[in-house]
CSV table of C-alpha atoms and ligand atoms in Angstrom, one decimal:
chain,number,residue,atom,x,y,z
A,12,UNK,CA,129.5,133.8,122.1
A,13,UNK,CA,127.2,134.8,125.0
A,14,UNK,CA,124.9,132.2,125.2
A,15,UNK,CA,121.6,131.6,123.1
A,16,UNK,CA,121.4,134.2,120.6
A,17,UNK,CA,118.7,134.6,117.5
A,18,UNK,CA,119.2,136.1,114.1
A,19,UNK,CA,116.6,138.4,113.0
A,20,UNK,CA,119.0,140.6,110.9
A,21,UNK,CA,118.2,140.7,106.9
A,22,UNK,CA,121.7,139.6,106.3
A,23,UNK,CA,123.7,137.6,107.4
A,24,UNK,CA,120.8,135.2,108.7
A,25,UNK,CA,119.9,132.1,111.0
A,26,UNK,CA,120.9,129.2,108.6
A,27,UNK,CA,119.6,125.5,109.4
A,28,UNK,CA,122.2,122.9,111.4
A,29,UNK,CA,122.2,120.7,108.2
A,30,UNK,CA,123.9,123.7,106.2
A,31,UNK,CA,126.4,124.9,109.7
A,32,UNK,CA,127.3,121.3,109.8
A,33,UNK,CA,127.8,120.6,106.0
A,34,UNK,CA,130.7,123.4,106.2
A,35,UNK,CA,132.6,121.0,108.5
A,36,UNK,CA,132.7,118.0,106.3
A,37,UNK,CA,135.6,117.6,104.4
A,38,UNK,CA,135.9,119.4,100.8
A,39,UNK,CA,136.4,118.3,97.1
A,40,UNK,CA,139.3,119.5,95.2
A,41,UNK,CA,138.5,122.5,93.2
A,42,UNK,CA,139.7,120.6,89.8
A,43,UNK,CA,138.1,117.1,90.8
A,44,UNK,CA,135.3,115.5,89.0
A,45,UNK,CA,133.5,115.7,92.2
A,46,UNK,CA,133.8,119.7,92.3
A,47,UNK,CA,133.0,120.0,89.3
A,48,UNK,CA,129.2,117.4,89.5
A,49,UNK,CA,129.0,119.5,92.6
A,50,UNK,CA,128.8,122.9,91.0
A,51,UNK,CA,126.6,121.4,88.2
A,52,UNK,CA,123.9,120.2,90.8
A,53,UNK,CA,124.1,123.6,92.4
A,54,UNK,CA,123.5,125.4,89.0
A,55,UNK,CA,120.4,123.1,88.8
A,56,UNK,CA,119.0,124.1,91.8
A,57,UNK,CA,120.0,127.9,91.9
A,58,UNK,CA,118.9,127.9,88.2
A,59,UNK,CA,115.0,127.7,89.9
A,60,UNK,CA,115.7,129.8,92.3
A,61,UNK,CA,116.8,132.5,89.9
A,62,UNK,CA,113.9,131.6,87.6
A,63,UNK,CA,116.0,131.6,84.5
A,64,UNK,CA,117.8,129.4,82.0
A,65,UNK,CA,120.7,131.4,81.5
A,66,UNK,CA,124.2,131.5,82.7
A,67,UNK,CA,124.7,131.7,86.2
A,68,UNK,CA,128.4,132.7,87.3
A,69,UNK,CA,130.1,132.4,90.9
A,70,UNK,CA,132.2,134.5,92.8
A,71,UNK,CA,133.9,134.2,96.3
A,72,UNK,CA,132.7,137.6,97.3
A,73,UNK,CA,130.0,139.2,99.2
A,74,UNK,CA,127.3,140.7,97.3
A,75,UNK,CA,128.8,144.0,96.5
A,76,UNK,CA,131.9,142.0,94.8
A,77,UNK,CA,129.2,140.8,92.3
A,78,UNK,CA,127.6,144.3,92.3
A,79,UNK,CA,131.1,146.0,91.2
A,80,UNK,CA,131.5,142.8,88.9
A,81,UNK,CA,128.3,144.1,86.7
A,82,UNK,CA,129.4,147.7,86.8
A,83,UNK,CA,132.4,146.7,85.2
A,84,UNK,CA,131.3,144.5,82.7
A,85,UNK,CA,128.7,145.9,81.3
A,86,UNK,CA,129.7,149.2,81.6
A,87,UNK,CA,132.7,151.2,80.1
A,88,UNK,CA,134.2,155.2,81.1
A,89,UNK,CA,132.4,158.0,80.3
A,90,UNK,CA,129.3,156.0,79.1
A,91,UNK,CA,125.9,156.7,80.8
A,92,UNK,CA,123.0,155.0,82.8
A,93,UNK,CA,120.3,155.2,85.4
A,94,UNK,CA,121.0,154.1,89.2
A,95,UNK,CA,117.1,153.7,91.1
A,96,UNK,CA,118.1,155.0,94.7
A,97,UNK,CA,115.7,154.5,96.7
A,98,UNK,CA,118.1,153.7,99.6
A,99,UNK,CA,121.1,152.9,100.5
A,100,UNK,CA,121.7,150.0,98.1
A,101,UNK,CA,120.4,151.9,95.7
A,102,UNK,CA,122.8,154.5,96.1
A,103,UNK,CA,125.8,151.9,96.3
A,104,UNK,CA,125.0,151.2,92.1
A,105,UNK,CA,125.7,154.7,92.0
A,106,UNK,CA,128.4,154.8,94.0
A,107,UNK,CA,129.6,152.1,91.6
A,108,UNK,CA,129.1,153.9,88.8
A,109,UNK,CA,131.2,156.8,90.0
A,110,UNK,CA,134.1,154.4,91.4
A,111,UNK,CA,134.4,153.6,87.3
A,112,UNK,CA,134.1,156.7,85.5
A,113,UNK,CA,130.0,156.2,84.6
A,114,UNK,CA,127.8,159.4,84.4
A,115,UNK,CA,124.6,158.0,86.4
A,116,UNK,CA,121.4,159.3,85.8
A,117,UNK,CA,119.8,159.4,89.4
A,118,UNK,CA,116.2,158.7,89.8
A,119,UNK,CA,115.9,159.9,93.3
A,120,UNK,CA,112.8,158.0,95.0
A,121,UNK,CA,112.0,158.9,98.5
A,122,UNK,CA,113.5,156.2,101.1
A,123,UNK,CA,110.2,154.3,101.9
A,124,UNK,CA,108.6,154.6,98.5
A,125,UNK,CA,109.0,152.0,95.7
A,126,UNK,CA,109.9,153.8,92.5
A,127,UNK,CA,107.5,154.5,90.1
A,128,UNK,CA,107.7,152.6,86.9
A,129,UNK,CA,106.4,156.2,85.1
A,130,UNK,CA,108.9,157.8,86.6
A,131,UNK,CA,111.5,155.3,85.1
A,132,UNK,CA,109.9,155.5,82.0
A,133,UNK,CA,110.9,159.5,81.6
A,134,UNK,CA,113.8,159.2,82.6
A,135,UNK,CA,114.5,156.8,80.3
A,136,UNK,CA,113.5,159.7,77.4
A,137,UNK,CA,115.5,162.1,78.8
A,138,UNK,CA,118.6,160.2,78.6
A,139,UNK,CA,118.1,158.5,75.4
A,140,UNK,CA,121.9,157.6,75.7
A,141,UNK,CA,121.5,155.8,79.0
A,142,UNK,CA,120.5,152.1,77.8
A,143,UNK,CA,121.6,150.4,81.2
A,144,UNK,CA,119.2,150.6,84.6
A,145,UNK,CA,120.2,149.4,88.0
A,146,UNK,CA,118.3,148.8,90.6
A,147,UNK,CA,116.9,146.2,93.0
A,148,UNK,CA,114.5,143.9,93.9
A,149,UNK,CA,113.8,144.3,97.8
A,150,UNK,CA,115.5,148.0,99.2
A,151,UNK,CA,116.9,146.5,102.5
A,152,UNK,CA,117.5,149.6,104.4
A,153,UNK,CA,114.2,151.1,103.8
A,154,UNK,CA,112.2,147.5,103.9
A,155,UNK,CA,110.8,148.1,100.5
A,156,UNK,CA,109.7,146.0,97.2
A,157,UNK,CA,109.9,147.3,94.0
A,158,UNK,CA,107.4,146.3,91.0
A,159,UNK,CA,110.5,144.7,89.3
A,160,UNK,CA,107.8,143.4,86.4
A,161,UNK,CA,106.7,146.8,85.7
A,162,UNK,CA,110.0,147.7,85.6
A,163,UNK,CA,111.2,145.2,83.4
A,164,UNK,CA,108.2,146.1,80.9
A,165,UNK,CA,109.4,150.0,80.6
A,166,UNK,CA,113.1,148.7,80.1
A,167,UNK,CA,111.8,146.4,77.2
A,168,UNK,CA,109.9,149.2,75.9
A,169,UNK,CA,112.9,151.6,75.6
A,170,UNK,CA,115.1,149.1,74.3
A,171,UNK,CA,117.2,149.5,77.6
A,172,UNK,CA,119.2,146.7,79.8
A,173,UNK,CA,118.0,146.2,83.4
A,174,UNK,CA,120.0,145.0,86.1
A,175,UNK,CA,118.4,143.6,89.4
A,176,UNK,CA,120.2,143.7,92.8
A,177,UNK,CA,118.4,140.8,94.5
A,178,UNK,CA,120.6,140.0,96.8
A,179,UNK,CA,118.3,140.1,99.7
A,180,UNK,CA,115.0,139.4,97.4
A,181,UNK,CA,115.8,136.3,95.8
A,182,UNK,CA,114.3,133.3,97.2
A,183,UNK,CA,112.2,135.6,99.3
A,184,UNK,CA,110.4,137.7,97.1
A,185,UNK,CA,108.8,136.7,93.5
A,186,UNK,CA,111.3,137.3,90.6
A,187,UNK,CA,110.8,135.8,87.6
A,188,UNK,CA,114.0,136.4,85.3
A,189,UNK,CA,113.3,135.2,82.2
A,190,UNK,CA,109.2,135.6,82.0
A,191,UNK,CA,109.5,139.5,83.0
A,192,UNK,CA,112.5,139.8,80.9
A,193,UNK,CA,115.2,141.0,83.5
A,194,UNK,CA,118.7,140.6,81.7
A,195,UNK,CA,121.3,140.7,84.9
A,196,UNK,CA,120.5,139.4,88.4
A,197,UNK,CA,122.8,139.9,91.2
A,198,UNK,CA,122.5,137.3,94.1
A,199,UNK,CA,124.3,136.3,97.3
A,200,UNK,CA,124.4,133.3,99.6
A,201,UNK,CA,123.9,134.9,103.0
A,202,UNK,CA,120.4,136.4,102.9
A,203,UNK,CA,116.8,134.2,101.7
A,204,UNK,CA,119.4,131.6,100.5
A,205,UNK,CA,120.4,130.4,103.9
A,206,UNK,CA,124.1,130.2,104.0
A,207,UNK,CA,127.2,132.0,105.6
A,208,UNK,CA,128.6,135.1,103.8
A,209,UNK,CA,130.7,135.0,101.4
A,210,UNK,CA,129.2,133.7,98.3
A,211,UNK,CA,127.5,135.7,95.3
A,212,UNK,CA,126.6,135.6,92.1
A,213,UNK,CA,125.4,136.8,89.0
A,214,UNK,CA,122.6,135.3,86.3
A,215,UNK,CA,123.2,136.8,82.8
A,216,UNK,CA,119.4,135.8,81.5
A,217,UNK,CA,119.5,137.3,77.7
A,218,UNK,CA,121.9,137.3,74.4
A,219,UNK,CA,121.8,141.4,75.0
A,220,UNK,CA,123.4,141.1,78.0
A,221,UNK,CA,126.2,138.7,76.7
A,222,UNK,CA,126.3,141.0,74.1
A,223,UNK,CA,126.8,144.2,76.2
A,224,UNK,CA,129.5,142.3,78.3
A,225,UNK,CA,131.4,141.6,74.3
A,226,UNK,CA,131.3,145.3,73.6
A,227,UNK,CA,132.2,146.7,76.9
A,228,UNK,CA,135.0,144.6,78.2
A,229,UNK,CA,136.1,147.5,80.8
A,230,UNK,CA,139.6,146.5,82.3
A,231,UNK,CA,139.2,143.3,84.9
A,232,UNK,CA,140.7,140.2,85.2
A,233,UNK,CA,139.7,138.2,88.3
A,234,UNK,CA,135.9,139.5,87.1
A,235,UNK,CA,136.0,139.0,83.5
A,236,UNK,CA,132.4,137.7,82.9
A,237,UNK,CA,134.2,135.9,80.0
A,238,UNK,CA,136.5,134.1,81.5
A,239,UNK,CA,133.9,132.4,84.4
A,240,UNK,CA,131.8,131.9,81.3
A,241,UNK,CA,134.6,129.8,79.8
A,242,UNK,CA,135.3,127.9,83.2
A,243,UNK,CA,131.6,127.6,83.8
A,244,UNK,CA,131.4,124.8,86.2
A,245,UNK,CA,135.2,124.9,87.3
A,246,UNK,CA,135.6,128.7,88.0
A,247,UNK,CA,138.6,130.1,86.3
A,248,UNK,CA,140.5,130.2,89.9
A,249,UNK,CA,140.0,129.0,93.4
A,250,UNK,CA,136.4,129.4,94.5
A,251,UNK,CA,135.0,129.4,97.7
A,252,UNK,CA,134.4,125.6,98.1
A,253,UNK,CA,133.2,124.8,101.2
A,254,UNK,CA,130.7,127.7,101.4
A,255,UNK,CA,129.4,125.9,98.2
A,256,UNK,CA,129.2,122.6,99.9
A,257,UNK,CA,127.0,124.5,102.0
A,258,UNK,CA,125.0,126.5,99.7
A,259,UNK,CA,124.3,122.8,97.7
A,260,UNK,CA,123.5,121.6,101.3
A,261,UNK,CA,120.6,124.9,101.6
A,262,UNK,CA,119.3,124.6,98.1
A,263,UNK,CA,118.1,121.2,98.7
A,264,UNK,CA,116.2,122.3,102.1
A,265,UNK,CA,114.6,125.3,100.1
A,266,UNK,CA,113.6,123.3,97.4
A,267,UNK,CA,112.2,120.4,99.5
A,268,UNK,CA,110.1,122.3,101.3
A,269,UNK,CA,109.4,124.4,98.1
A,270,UNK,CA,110.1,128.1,97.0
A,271,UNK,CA,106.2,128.8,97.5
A,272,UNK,CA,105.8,127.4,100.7
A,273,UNK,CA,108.9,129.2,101.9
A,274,UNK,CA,107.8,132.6,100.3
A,275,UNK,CA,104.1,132.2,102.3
A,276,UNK,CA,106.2,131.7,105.6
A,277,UNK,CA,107.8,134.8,105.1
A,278,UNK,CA,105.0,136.4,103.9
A,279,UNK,CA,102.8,135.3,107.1
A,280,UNK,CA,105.8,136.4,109.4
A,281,UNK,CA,105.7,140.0,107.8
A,282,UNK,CA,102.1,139.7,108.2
A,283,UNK,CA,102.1,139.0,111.9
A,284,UNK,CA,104.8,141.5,112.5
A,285,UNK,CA,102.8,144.5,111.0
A,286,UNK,CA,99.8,143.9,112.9
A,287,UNK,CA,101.8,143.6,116.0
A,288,UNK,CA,103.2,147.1,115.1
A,289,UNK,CA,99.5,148.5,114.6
A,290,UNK,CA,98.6,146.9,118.3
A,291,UNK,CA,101.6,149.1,119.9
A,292,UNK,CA,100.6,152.0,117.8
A,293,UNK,CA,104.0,151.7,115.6
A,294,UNK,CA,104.1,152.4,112.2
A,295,UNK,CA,105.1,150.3,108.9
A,296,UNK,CA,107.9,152.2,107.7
A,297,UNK,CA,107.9,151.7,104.1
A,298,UNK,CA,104.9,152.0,101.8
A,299,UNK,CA,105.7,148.9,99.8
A,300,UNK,CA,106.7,146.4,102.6
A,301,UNK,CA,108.1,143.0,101.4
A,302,UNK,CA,108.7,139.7,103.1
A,303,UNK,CA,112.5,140.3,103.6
A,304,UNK,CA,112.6,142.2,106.7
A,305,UNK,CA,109.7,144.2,108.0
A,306,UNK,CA,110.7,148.4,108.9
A,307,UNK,CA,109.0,150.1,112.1
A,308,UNK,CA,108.8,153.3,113.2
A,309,UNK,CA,110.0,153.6,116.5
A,310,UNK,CA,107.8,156.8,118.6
A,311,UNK,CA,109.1,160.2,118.6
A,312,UNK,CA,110.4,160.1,121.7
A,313,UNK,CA,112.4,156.4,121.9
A,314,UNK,CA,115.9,156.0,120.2
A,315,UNK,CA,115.6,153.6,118.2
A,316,UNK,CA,119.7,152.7,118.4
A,317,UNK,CA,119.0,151.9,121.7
A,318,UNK,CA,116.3,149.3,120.9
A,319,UNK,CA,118.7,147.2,118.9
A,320,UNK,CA,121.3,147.6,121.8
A,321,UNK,CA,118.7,146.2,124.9
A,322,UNK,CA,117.2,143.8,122.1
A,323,UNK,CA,120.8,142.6,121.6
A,324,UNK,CA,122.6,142.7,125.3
A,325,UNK,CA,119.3,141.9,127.3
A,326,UNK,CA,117.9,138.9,125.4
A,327,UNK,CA,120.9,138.3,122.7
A,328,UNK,CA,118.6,139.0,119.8
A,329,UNK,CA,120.0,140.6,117.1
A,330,UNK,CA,117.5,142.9,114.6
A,331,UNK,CA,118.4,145.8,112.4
A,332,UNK,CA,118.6,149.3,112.9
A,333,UNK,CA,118.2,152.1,110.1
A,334,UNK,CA,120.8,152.9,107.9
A,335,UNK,CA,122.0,156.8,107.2
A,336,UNK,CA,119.3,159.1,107.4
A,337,UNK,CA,117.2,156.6,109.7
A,338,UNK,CA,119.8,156.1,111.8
A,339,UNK,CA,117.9,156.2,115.5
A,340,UNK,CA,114.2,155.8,113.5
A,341,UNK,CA,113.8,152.8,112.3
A,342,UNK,CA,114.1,149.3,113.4
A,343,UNK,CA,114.4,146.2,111.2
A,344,UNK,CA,113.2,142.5,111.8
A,345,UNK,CA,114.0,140.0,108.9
A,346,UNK,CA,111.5,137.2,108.6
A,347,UNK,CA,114.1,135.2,105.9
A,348,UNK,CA,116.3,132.7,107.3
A,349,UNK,CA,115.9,129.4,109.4
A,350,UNK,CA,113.1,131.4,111.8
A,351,UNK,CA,110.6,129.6,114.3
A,352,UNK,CA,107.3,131.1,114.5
A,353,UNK,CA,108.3,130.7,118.1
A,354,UNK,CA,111.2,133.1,117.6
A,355,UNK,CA,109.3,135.7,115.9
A,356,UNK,CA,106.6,136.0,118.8
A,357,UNK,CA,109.6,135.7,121.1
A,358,UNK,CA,111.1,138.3,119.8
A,359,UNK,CA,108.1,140.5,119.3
A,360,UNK,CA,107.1,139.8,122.9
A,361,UNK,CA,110.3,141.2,124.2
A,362,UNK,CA,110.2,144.0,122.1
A,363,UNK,CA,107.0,145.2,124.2
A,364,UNK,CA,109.1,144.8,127.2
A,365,UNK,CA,112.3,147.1,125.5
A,366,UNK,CA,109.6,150.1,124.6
A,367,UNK,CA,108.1,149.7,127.6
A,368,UNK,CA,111.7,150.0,129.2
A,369,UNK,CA,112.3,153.2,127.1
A,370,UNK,CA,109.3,155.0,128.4
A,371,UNK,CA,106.8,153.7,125.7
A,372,UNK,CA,103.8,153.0,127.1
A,373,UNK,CA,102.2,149.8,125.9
A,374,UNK,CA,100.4,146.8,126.8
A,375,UNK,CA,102.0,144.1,127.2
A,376,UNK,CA,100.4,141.0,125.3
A,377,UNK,CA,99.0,143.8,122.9
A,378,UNK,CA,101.4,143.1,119.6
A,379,UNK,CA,102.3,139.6,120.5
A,380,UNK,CA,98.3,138.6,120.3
A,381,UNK,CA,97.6,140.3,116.7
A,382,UNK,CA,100.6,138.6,115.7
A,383,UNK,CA,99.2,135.2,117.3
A,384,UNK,CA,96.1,135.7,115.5
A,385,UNK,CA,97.9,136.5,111.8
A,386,UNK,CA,99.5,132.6,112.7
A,387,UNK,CA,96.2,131.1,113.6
A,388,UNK,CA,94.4,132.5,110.7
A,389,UNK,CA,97.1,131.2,108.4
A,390,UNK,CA,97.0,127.9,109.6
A,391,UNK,CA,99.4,125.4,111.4
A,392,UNK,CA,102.9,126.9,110.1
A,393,UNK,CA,104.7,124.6,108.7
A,394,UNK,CA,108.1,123.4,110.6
A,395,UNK,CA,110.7,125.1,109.0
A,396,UNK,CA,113.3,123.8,106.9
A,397,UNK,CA,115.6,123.0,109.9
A,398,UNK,CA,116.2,119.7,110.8
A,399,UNK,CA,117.5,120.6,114.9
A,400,UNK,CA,121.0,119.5,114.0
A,401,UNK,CA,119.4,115.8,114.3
B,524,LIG,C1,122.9,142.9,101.7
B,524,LIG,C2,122.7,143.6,100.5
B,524,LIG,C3,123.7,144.0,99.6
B,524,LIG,C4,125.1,143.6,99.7
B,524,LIG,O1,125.7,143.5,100.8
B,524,LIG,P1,127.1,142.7,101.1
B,524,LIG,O2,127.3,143.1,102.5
B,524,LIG,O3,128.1,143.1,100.1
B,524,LIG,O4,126.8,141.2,100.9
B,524,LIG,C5,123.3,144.6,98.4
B,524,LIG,N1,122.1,145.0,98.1
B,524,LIG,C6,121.1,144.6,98.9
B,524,LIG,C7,119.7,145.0,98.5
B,524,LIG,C8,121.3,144.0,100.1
B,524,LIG,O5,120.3,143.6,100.9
């Protein structure tokens, strides 16, 4: 590694010393009593997180794994449902779906836009055989929310199973699983929840959704939401143990500090990095913006590519760029993860320097003081769940 460098990516993100370090410490058996109170604690905690009471299951995976895992559970060949892409996570549920043999209804929302729970809603009509919706929480390539309540209340009303990518939402954004009524959440360890990659998972929150898993049974066997549901707190073969060690290490940082708390630091950070965006004269790229990672517009004439690159080789901080079709347009700051307020004006200081660099004309100072002011107004920030590797 090059020296100092700062994580402001929405995935994989900064994680606290106390969860780096717990990785090093030496692991239970995977068939030990200890493994097994281990995973139980964990469910405790991840169970608030989640905001539900129902099953939680664990893979060794990154978040697609558990993404593919729904498809193929709840899903079988040549039956039909309805992929929200509004991005390009959206787009991977319908990738999904074609991988396995799934007609996907497409509800096509403009990259930017949250999709419209009408809009849902007729679909929904017009495919009265569709009964299964996919979509997300927080769009990470476009920076964008969706009203997963609202959502959830159209699915109810057509008597149709809804299955929420959070990865990237969950601990970040509100989601509550069992008051809206969301049946199948997907989650993963490397995003809000503070911990290396490599960990995901999937809350089954109703009886329907059990129910679907019964009737569908498409061919898997490491996946089989059965079988982790038989080995609840074992896991049917070897999980990924010391990423769990790590993950129980997280969960009790987040929940010390408390989910709410946590949410209004991200939510501040977002805050602070919009109105430094309106200083330079940058625009907020999505019209739903959420406190995951915040999109701008980079100006006509600056590359936005080559933003990330000075961000990255001139000052080692690492930040997003867009994805497909915003390729060069977009740049992406994540406010989740172990992040100083003194790393977000850092960062948003330097950025001044980079456009200025690339021919934008700015003032310096002008972005970094809006975003000062966001952090006054809010109040002394709270130190973050970090404990300085002390
Ligand atoms: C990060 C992310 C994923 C999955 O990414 P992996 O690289 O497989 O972990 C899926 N959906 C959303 C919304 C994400 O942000």
């Amino acid at each position: 590694m090059k020296g100092k460098e700062l994580l402001l990516t929405p995935g994989p993100v900064q994680v606290p010393w106390s969860v780096a370090l717990a990785g090093a410490r030496p692991f239970p058996h995977h068939r030990s009593q200890d493994f097994n109170e281990l995973l139980r604690s964990i469910d405790h905690k991840l169970k608030q997180v989640f905001r539900t009471e129902g099953t939680i299951l664990y893979f060794a995976a990154s978040g697609t794994g558990a993404m593919e895992a729904c498809m193929v559970n709840l899903m079988r060949p040549g039956e039909q449902a309805i992929v929200v892409a509004g991005g390009k996570f959206g787009e991977r549920w319908d990738e999904l779906a074609q991988a396995f043999g799934i007609e996907a209804h497409v509800l096509a929302v403009p990259w930017g836009e949250a999709v419209r729970p009408e809009e849902l809603a007729e679909l929904l009509a017009q495919h009265p055989q569709a009964r299964t919706v996919f979509t997300a929480l927080f769009e990470t390539s476009t920076a964008t929310a969706y009203d997963i309540e609202a959502l959830a209340q159209v699915c109810r009303t057509a008597g149709a199973l809804l299955v929420v990518d959070a990865i990237s939402g969950l601990g970040a954004i509100p989601l509550e699983t069992d008051a809206w009524g969301v049946d199948v959440v997907v989650g993963a360890s490397h995003k809000a929840l503070q911990t290396p990659p490599g960990l995901s998972f999937v809350a089954l929150s109703s009886e329907r959704a059990w129910q679907q898993v019964e009737r569908a049974g498409m061919a898997s066997y490491y996946w089989d939401f059965r079988r982790a549901k038989e080995k609840l707190f074992f896991t049917p073969y070897t999980p990924a143990v010391s990423l769990l060690v790590q993950l129980n290490e997280s969960l009790i940082g987040l929940l010390a500090e408390g989910l709410e708390c946590i949410r209004a630091r991200y939510e501040r950070y977002a805050r602070a990095t919009r109105a430094a965006a309106q200083a330079l004269g940058l625009e907020v790229f999505s019209h739903r913006p959420g406190a995951v990672c915040t999109a701008l517009q980079m100006p006509p004439n600056v590359d936005a590519t080559q933003v990330v690159e000075l961000l990255r080789e001139r000052y080692g901080i690492w930040v997003a760029g867009g994805q497909q079709q915003l390729k060069g347009q977009i740049i992406r700051i994540a406010h989740v993860g172990d992040i100083t307020p003194q790393e977000l004006i850092g960062t948003l200081g330097v950025l001044e320097l980079v456009l200025r660099e690339l021919g934008y004309s700015c003032r310096l100072g002008a972005g970094v003081a809006q975003a000062l002011t966001v952090l006054e107004d809010a109040g002394p920030t709270p130190a973050t769940a970090s404990d300085g590797g002390k």
